[in-house]
XYZ file of C-alpha atoms in Angstrom:
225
model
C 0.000 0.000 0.000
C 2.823 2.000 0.981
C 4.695 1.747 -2.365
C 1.270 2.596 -4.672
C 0.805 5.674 -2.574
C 4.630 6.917 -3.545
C 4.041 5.786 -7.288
C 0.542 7.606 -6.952
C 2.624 10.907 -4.992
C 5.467 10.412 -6.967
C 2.617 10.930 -10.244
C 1.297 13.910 -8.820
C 4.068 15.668 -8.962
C 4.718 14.455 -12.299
C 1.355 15.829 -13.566
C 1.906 19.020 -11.907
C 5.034 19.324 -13.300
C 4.066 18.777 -16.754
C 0.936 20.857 -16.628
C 3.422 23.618 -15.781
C 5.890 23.746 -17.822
C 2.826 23.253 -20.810
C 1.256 26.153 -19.527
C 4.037 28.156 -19.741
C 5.350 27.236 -23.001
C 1.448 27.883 -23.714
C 1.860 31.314 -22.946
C 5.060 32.449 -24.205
C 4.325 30.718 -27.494
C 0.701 31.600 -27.611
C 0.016 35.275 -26.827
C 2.391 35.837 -29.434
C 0.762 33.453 -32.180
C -2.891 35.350 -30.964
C -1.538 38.540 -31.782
C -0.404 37.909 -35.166
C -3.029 35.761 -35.964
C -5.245 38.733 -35.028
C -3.732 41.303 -36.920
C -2.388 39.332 -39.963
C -5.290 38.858 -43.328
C -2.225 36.263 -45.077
C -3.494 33.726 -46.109
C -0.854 31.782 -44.358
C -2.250 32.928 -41.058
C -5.722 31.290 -42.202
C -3.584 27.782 -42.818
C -1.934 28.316 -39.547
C -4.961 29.223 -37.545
C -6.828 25.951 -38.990
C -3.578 23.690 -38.042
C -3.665 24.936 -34.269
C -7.299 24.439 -34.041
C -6.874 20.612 -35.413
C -6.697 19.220 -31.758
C -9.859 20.447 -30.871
C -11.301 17.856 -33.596
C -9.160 15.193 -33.792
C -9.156 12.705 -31.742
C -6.595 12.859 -28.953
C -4.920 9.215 -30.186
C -4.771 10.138 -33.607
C -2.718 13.439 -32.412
C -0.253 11.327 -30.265
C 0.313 9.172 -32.910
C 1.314 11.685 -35.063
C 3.484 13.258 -32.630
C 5.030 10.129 -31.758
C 6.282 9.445 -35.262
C 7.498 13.520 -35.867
C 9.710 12.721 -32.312
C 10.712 9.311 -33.188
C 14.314 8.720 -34.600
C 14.956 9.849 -38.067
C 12.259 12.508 -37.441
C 12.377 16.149 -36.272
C 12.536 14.843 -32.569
C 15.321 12.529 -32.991
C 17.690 15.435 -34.237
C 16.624 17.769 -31.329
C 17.171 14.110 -29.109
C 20.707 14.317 -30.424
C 21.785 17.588 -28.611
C 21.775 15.819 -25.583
C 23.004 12.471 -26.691
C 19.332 10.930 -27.387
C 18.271 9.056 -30.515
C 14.512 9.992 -29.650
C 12.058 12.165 -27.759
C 9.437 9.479 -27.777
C 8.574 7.727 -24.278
C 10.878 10.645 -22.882
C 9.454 13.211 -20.158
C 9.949 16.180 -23.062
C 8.403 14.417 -25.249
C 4.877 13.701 -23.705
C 5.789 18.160 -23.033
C 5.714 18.954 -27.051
C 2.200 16.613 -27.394
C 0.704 18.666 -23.819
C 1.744 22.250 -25.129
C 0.120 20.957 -29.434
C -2.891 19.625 -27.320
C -3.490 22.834 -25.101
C -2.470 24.881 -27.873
C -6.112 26.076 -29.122
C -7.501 26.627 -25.741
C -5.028 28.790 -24.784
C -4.709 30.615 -28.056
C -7.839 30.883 -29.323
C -9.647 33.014 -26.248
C -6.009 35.340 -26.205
C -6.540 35.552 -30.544
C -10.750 36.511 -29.861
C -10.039 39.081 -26.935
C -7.162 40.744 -29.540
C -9.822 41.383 -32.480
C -12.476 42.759 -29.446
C -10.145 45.496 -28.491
C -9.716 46.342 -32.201
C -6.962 48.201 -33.958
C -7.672 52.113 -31.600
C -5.712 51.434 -29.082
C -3.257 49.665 -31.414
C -3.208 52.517 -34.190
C 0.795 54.069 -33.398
C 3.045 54.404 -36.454
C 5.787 54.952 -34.568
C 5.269 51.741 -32.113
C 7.582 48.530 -33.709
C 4.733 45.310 -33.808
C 6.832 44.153 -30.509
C 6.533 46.682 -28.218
C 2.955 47.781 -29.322
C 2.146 43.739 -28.326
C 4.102 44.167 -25.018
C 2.789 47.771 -23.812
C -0.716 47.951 -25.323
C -1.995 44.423 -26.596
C -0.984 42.497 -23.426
C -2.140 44.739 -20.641
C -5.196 45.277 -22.316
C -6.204 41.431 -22.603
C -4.519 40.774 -19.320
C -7.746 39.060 -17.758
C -8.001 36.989 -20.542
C -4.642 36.029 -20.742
C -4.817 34.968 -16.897
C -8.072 32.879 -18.125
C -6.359 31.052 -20.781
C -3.030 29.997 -18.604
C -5.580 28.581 -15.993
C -7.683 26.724 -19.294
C -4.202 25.532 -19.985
C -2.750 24.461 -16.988
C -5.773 22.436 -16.173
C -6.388 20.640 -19.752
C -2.537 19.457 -18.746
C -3.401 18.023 -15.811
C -6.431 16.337 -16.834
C -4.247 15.263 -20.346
C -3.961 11.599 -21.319
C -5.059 9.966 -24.878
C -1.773 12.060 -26.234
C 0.778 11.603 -23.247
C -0.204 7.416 -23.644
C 0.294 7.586 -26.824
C 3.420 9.580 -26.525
C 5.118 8.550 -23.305
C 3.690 4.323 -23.118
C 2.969 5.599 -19.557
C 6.172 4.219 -17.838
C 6.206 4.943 -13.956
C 7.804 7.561 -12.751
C 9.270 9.050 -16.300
C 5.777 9.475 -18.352
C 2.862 8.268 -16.358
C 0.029 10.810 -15.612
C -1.919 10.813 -12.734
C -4.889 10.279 -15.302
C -3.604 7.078 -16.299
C -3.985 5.762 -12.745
C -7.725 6.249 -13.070
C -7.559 3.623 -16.255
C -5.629 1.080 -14.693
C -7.417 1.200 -11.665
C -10.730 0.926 -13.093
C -9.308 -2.559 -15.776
C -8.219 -3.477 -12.050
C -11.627 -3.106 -10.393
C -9.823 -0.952 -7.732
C -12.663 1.015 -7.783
C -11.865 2.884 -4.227
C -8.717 4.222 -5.853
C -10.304 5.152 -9.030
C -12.833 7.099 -7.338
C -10.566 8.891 -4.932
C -8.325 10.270 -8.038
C -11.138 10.857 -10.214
C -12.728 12.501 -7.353
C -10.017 15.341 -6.902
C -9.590 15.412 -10.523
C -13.562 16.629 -10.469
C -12.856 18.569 -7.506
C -9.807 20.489 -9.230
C -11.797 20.708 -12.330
C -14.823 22.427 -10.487
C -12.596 24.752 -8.381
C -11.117 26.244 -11.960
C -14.475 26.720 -13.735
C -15.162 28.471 -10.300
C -12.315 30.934 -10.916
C -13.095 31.264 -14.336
C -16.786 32.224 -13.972
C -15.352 34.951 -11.433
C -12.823 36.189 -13.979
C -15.867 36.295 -16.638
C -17.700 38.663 -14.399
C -14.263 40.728 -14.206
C -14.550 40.628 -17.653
C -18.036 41.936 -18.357
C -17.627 44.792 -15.895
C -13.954 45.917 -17.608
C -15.515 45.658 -21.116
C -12.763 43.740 -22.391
């Protein structure tokens, strides 16, 4: 009993880990991507819009398998691997990071890209203001809420993250196994105590962060942003 409760602790921290180093990947990557995407008419930024909005449709298998072959040897993964003396970035911690941050992607980029175009372009309308510092002194402050919405949308879609991490890590203890995957093994087990107590505060943590958000909605309404 002793040793499941350190693999189960010893998951927890795993998950947490993971969900923040996603989110803030997320967020450096992301507000960026939302602000082009908002002010860009390319179409290029049409393609690239529809291609981060593909893991809101597809199913979350199908995504890990295609990130498992682009980090497998031979592949994109494999020469980033070989930096540090790795043939691969499958079944590897950093690996089931790439297929959190490609899964979270839309959530987090999507609400930061919608509360960009509601501000519209007076606030952003300075000749003499490069794109960069306009982004960092005008566009960011003024979505700030929203931006603080999206991290937390982020952060918990990591936690509560599986069909891509199993598909991209093989869930091996202690390296690549979720928290999430306990619930699954559990369950084929008929452990159902266990199950229930981690899908329990999984529900728990879910409903405490649609609690937040609601709050930050309100915020929201009253700014006008």
């Amino acid at each position: 009993m002793d040793t499941v409760s350190a693999e189960i602790w010893q998951s927890v921290g795993l998950t947490i880990e993971l969900a923040s180093l996603t989110t803030m990947i997320l967020l450096v990557v992301g507000a960026p991507l939302a602000w082009w995407l908002a002010r860009s008419k390319t179409v290029l930024s049409k393609a690239v819009a529809t291609i981060i909005a593909l893991p809101l449709v597809l199913p979350p298998t199908a995504l890990g398998f295609c990130v498992l072959v682009l980090l497998g040897p031979n592949r994109p993964g494999g020469f980033l691997a070989s930096f540090w003396g790795e043939h691969t970035l499958a079944f590897t911690f950093a690996g089931i990071v790439v297929g959190s941050v490609l899964s979270a992607l839309p959530l987090v980029v999507q609400p930061i890209h919608n509360a960009f175009i509601a501000i519209g372009g007076g606030p952003l309308v300075n000749q003499r203001a490069s794109p960069l510092y306009a982004f960092i002194t005008i566009g960011l402050p003024l979505v700030r809420l929203e931006f603080l919405k999206a991290a937390l949308v982020g952060f918990a879609h990591s936690i509560g993250t599986f069909g891509v991490v199993m598909m991209i890590g093989g869930n091996i203890p202690g390296r690549t196994k979720v928290l999430s995957a306990y619930v699954i093994d559990y369950v084929q087990a008929s452990r159902w105590s266990e199950a229930s107590w981690i899908s329990g505060g999984m529900v728990m943590f879910a409903f405490a962060v649609i609690f937040i958000l609601t709050f930050i909605d309100k915020r929201c309404a009253r700014r006008g942003t």
